[in-house]
Short mmCIF file of C-alpha atoms and ligand atoms in Angstrom, two decimals:
data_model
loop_
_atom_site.label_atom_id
_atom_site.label_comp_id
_atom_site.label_asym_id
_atom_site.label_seq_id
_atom_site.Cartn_x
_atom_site.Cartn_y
_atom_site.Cartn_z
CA UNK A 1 0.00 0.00 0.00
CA UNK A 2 1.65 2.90 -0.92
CA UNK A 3 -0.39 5.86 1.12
CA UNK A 4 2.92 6.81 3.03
CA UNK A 5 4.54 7.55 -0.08
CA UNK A 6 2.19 10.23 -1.05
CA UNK A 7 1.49 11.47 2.54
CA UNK A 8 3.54 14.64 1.45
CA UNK A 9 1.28 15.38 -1.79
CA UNK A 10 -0.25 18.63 -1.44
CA UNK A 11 -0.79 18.66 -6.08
CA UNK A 12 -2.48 15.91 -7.47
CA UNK A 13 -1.36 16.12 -11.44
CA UNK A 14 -3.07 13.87 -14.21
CA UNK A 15 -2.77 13.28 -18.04
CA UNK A 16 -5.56 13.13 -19.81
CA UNK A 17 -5.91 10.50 -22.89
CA UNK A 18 -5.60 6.67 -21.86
CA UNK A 19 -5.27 7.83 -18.27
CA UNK A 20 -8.87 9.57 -17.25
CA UNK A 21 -10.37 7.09 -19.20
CA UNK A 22 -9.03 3.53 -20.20
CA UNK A 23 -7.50 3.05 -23.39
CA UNK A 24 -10.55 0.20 -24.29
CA UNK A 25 -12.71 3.17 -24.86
CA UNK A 26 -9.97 3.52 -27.84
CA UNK A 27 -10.77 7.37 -28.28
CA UNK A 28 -7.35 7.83 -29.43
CA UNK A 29 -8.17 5.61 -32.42
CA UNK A 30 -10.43 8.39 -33.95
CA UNK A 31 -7.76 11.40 -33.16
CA UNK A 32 -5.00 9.03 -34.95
CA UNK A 33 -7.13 8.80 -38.02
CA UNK A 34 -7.86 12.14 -38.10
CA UNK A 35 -3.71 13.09 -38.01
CA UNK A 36 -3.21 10.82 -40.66
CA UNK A 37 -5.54 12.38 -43.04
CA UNK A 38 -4.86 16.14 -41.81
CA UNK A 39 -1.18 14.82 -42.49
CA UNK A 40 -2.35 13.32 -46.40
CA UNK A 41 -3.92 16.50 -47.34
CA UNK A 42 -1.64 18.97 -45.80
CA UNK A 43 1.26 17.59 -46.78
CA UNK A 44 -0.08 16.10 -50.18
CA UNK A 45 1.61 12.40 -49.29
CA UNK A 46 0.08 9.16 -49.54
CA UNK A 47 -2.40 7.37 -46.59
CA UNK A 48 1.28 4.72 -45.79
CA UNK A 49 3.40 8.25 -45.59
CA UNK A 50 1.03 10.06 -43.82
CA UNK A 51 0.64 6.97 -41.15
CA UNK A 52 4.54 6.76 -41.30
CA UNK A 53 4.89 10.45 -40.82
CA UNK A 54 2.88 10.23 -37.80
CA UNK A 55 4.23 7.86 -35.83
CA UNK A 56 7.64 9.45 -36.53
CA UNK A 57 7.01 12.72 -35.15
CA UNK A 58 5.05 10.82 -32.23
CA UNK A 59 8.59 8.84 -31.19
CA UNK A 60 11.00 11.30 -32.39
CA UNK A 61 9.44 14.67 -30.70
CA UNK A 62 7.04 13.34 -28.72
CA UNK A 63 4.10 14.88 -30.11
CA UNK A 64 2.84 14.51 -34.26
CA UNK A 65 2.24 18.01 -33.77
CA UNK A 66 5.70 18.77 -32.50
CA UNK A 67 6.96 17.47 -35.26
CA UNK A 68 4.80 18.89 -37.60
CA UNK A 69 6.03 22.41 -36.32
CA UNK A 70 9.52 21.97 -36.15
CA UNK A 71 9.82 20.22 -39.74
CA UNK A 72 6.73 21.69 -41.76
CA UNK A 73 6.06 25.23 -39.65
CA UNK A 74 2.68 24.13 -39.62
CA UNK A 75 0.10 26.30 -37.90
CA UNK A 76 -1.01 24.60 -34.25
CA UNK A 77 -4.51 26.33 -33.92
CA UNK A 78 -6.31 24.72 -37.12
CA UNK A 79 -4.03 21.01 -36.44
CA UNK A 80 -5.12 20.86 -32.98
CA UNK A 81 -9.14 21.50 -34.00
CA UNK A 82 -9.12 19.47 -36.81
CA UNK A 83 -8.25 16.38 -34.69
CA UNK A 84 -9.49 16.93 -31.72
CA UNK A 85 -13.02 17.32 -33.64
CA UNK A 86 -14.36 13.76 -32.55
CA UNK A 87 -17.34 11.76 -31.49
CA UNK A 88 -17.19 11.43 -27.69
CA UNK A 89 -19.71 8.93 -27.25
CA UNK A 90 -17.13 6.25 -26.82
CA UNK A 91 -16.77 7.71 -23.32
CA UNK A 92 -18.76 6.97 -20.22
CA UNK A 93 -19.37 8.70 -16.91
CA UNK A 94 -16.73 6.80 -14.34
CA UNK A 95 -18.94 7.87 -10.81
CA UNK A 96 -16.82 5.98 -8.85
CA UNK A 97 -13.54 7.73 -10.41
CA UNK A 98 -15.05 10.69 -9.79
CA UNK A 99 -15.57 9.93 -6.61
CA UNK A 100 -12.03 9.09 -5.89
CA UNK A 101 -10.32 12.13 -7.54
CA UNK A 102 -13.00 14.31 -5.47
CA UNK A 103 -11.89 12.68 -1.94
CA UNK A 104 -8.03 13.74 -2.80
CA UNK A 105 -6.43 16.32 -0.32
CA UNK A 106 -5.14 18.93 -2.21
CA UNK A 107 -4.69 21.02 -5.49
CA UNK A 108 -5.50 18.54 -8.37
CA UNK A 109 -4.72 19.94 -12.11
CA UNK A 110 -4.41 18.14 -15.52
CA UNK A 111 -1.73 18.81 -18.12
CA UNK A 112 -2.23 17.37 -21.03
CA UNK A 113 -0.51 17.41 -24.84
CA UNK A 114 -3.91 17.87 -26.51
CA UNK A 115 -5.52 21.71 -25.94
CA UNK A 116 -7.78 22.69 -23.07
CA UNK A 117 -11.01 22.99 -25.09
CA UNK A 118 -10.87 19.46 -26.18
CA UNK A 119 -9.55 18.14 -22.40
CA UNK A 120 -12.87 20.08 -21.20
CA UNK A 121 -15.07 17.81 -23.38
CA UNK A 122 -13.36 14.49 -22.34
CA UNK A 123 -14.19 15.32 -18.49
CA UNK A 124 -17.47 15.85 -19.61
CA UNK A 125 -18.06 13.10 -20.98
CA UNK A 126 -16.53 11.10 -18.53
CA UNK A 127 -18.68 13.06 -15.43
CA UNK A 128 -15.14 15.08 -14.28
CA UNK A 129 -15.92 18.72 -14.79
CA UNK A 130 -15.42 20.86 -11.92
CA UNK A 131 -13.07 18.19 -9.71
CA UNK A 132 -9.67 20.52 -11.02
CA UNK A 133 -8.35 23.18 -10.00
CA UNK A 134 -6.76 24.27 -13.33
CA UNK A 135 -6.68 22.41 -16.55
CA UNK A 136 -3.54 22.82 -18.77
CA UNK A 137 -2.90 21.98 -22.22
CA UNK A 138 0.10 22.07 -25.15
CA UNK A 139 -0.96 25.83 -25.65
CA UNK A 140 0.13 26.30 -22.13
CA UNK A 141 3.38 25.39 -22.75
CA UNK A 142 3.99 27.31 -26.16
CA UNK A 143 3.46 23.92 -27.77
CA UNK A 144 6.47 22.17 -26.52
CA UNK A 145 5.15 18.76 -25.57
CA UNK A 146 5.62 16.39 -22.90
CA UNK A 147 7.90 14.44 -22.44
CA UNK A 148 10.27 17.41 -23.09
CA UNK A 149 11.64 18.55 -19.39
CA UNK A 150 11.20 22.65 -20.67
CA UNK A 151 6.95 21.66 -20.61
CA UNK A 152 7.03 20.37 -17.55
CA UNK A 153 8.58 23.10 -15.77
CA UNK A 154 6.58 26.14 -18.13
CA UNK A 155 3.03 24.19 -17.09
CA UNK A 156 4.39 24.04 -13.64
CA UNK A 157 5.66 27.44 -13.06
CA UNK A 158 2.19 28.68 -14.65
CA UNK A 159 0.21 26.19 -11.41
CA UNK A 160 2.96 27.70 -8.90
CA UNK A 161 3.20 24.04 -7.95
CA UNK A 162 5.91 22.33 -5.32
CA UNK A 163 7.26 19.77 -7.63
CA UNK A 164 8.15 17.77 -3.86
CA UNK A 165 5.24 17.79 -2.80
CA UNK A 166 3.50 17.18 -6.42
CA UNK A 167 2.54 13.43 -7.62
CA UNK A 168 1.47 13.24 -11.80
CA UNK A 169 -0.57 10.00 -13.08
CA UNK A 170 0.74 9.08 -17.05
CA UNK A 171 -0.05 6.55 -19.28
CA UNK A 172 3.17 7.41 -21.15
CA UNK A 173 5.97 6.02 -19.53
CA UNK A 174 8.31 8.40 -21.62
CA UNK A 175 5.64 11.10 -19.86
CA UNK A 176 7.04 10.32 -16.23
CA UNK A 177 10.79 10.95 -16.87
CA UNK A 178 10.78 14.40 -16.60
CA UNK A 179 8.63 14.54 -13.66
CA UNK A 180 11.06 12.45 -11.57
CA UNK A 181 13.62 14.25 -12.40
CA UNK A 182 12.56 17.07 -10.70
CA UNK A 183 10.94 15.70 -7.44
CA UNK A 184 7.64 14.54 -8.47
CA UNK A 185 6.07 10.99 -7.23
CA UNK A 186 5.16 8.57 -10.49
CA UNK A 187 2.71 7.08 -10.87
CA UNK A 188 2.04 4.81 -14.71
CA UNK A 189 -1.63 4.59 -15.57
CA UNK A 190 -1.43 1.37 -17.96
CA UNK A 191 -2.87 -2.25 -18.62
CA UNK A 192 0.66 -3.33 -18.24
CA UNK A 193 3.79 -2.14 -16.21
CA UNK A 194 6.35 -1.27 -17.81
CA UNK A 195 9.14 -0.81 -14.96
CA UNK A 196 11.97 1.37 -14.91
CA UNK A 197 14.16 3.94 -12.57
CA UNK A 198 11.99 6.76 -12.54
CA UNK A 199 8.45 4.94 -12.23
CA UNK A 200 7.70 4.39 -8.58
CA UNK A 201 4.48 3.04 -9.01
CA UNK A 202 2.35 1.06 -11.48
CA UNK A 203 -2.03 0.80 -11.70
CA UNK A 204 -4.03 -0.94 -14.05
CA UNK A 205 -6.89 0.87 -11.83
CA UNK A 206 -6.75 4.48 -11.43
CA UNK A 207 -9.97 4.73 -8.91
CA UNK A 208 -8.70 1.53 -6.34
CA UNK A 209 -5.30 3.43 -6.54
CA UNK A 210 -6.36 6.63 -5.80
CA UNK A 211 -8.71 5.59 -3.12
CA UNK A 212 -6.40 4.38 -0.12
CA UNK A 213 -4.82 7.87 -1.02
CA UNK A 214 -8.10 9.70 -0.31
CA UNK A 215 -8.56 12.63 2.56
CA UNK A 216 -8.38 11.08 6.05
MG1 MG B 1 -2.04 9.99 -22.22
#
């Protein structure tokens, strides 16, 4: 039981996609496709390019539109609308998650690399508007992405956040780096654990993790 690990956590901070709701709802699916094809037409390159393209960017700078930006100059705004413009209904209200993330003691905040419009419409759907204190986005972070250290600390200095006292929940595991290196408790949201040096803790369940962690 970890509770005395996180006895010192006074800012709860959580990614968004594949860790506020499980990745079997598969809303990233839909936001894939619609990279690929914003990459086809916008770059004029075939549907095997385009998929290619993507999944480069994804490993190399973290983000598709990172990569996008730094090789292309692309234009973040219309990118960032174009695939976040999705059908939500793959997503369900999680009451007892809810639940859980209200009982935490503490700031809680999400940072995500999508934007903040589209992060509100996932917690709607998923019944978690109004548990956060703040909800950050790419934009916040002049479009640098996670995992790159320089987002971190721009989202970060924007909350005012203790990094110390400061745990962050990731399905990423590239996503939790950063955050260990300067102070934060880890936590990897993810079917499977994938350990390493600066993951201190693994759940396949975000709610029965977060819920011996509750106020007391
Ligand atoms: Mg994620």
């Amino acid at each position: 039981m970890p509770r005395a690990e996180f006895h010192h956590v006074e800012t709860w901070v959580f990614d968004l996609d594949n860790t506020l709701y499980p990745p079997q709802m598969r809303l990233f699916d839909q936001i894939e496709r619609r990279m690929t094809d914003w990459v086809m037409t916008r770059l004029n390159v075939s549907r095997d390019r385009a998929d290619h393209l993507r999944r480069h960017y994804w490993a190399l700078y973290g983000t598709t539109l990172a990569g996008l930006m730094h090789e292309h100059a692309i234009e973040p705004g219309d990118y960032l609308a174009a695939v976040h413009d999705i059908d939500f209904s793959a997503l369900t209200p999680d009451p007892d998650l809810a639940a859980a993330i209200a009982a935490l003691p503490g700031r809680r905040i999400v940072y995500t690399n999508a934007d903040t419009p589209y992060a509100h419409k996932v917690l709607a759907a998923r019944g978690l508007s109004g548990l956060f204190d703040a909800v950050y986005g790419v934009e916040h972070a002049g479009y640098r992405p996670k995992p790159q250290r320089e987002a971190f600390e721009t989202v970060f200095a924007q909350d005012g956040l203790t990094p110390t006292r400061a745990a962050m929940f990731e399905d990423d595991a590239r996503n939790l780096a950063a955050p260990h290196a300067i102070g934060l408790r880890t936590v990897h949201v993810a079917p499977a654990a994938e350990p390493a040096p600066h993951i201190h803790h693994h759940t396949s369940d975000l709610a029965a993790f977060l819920w011996p962690l509750a106020r007391r």
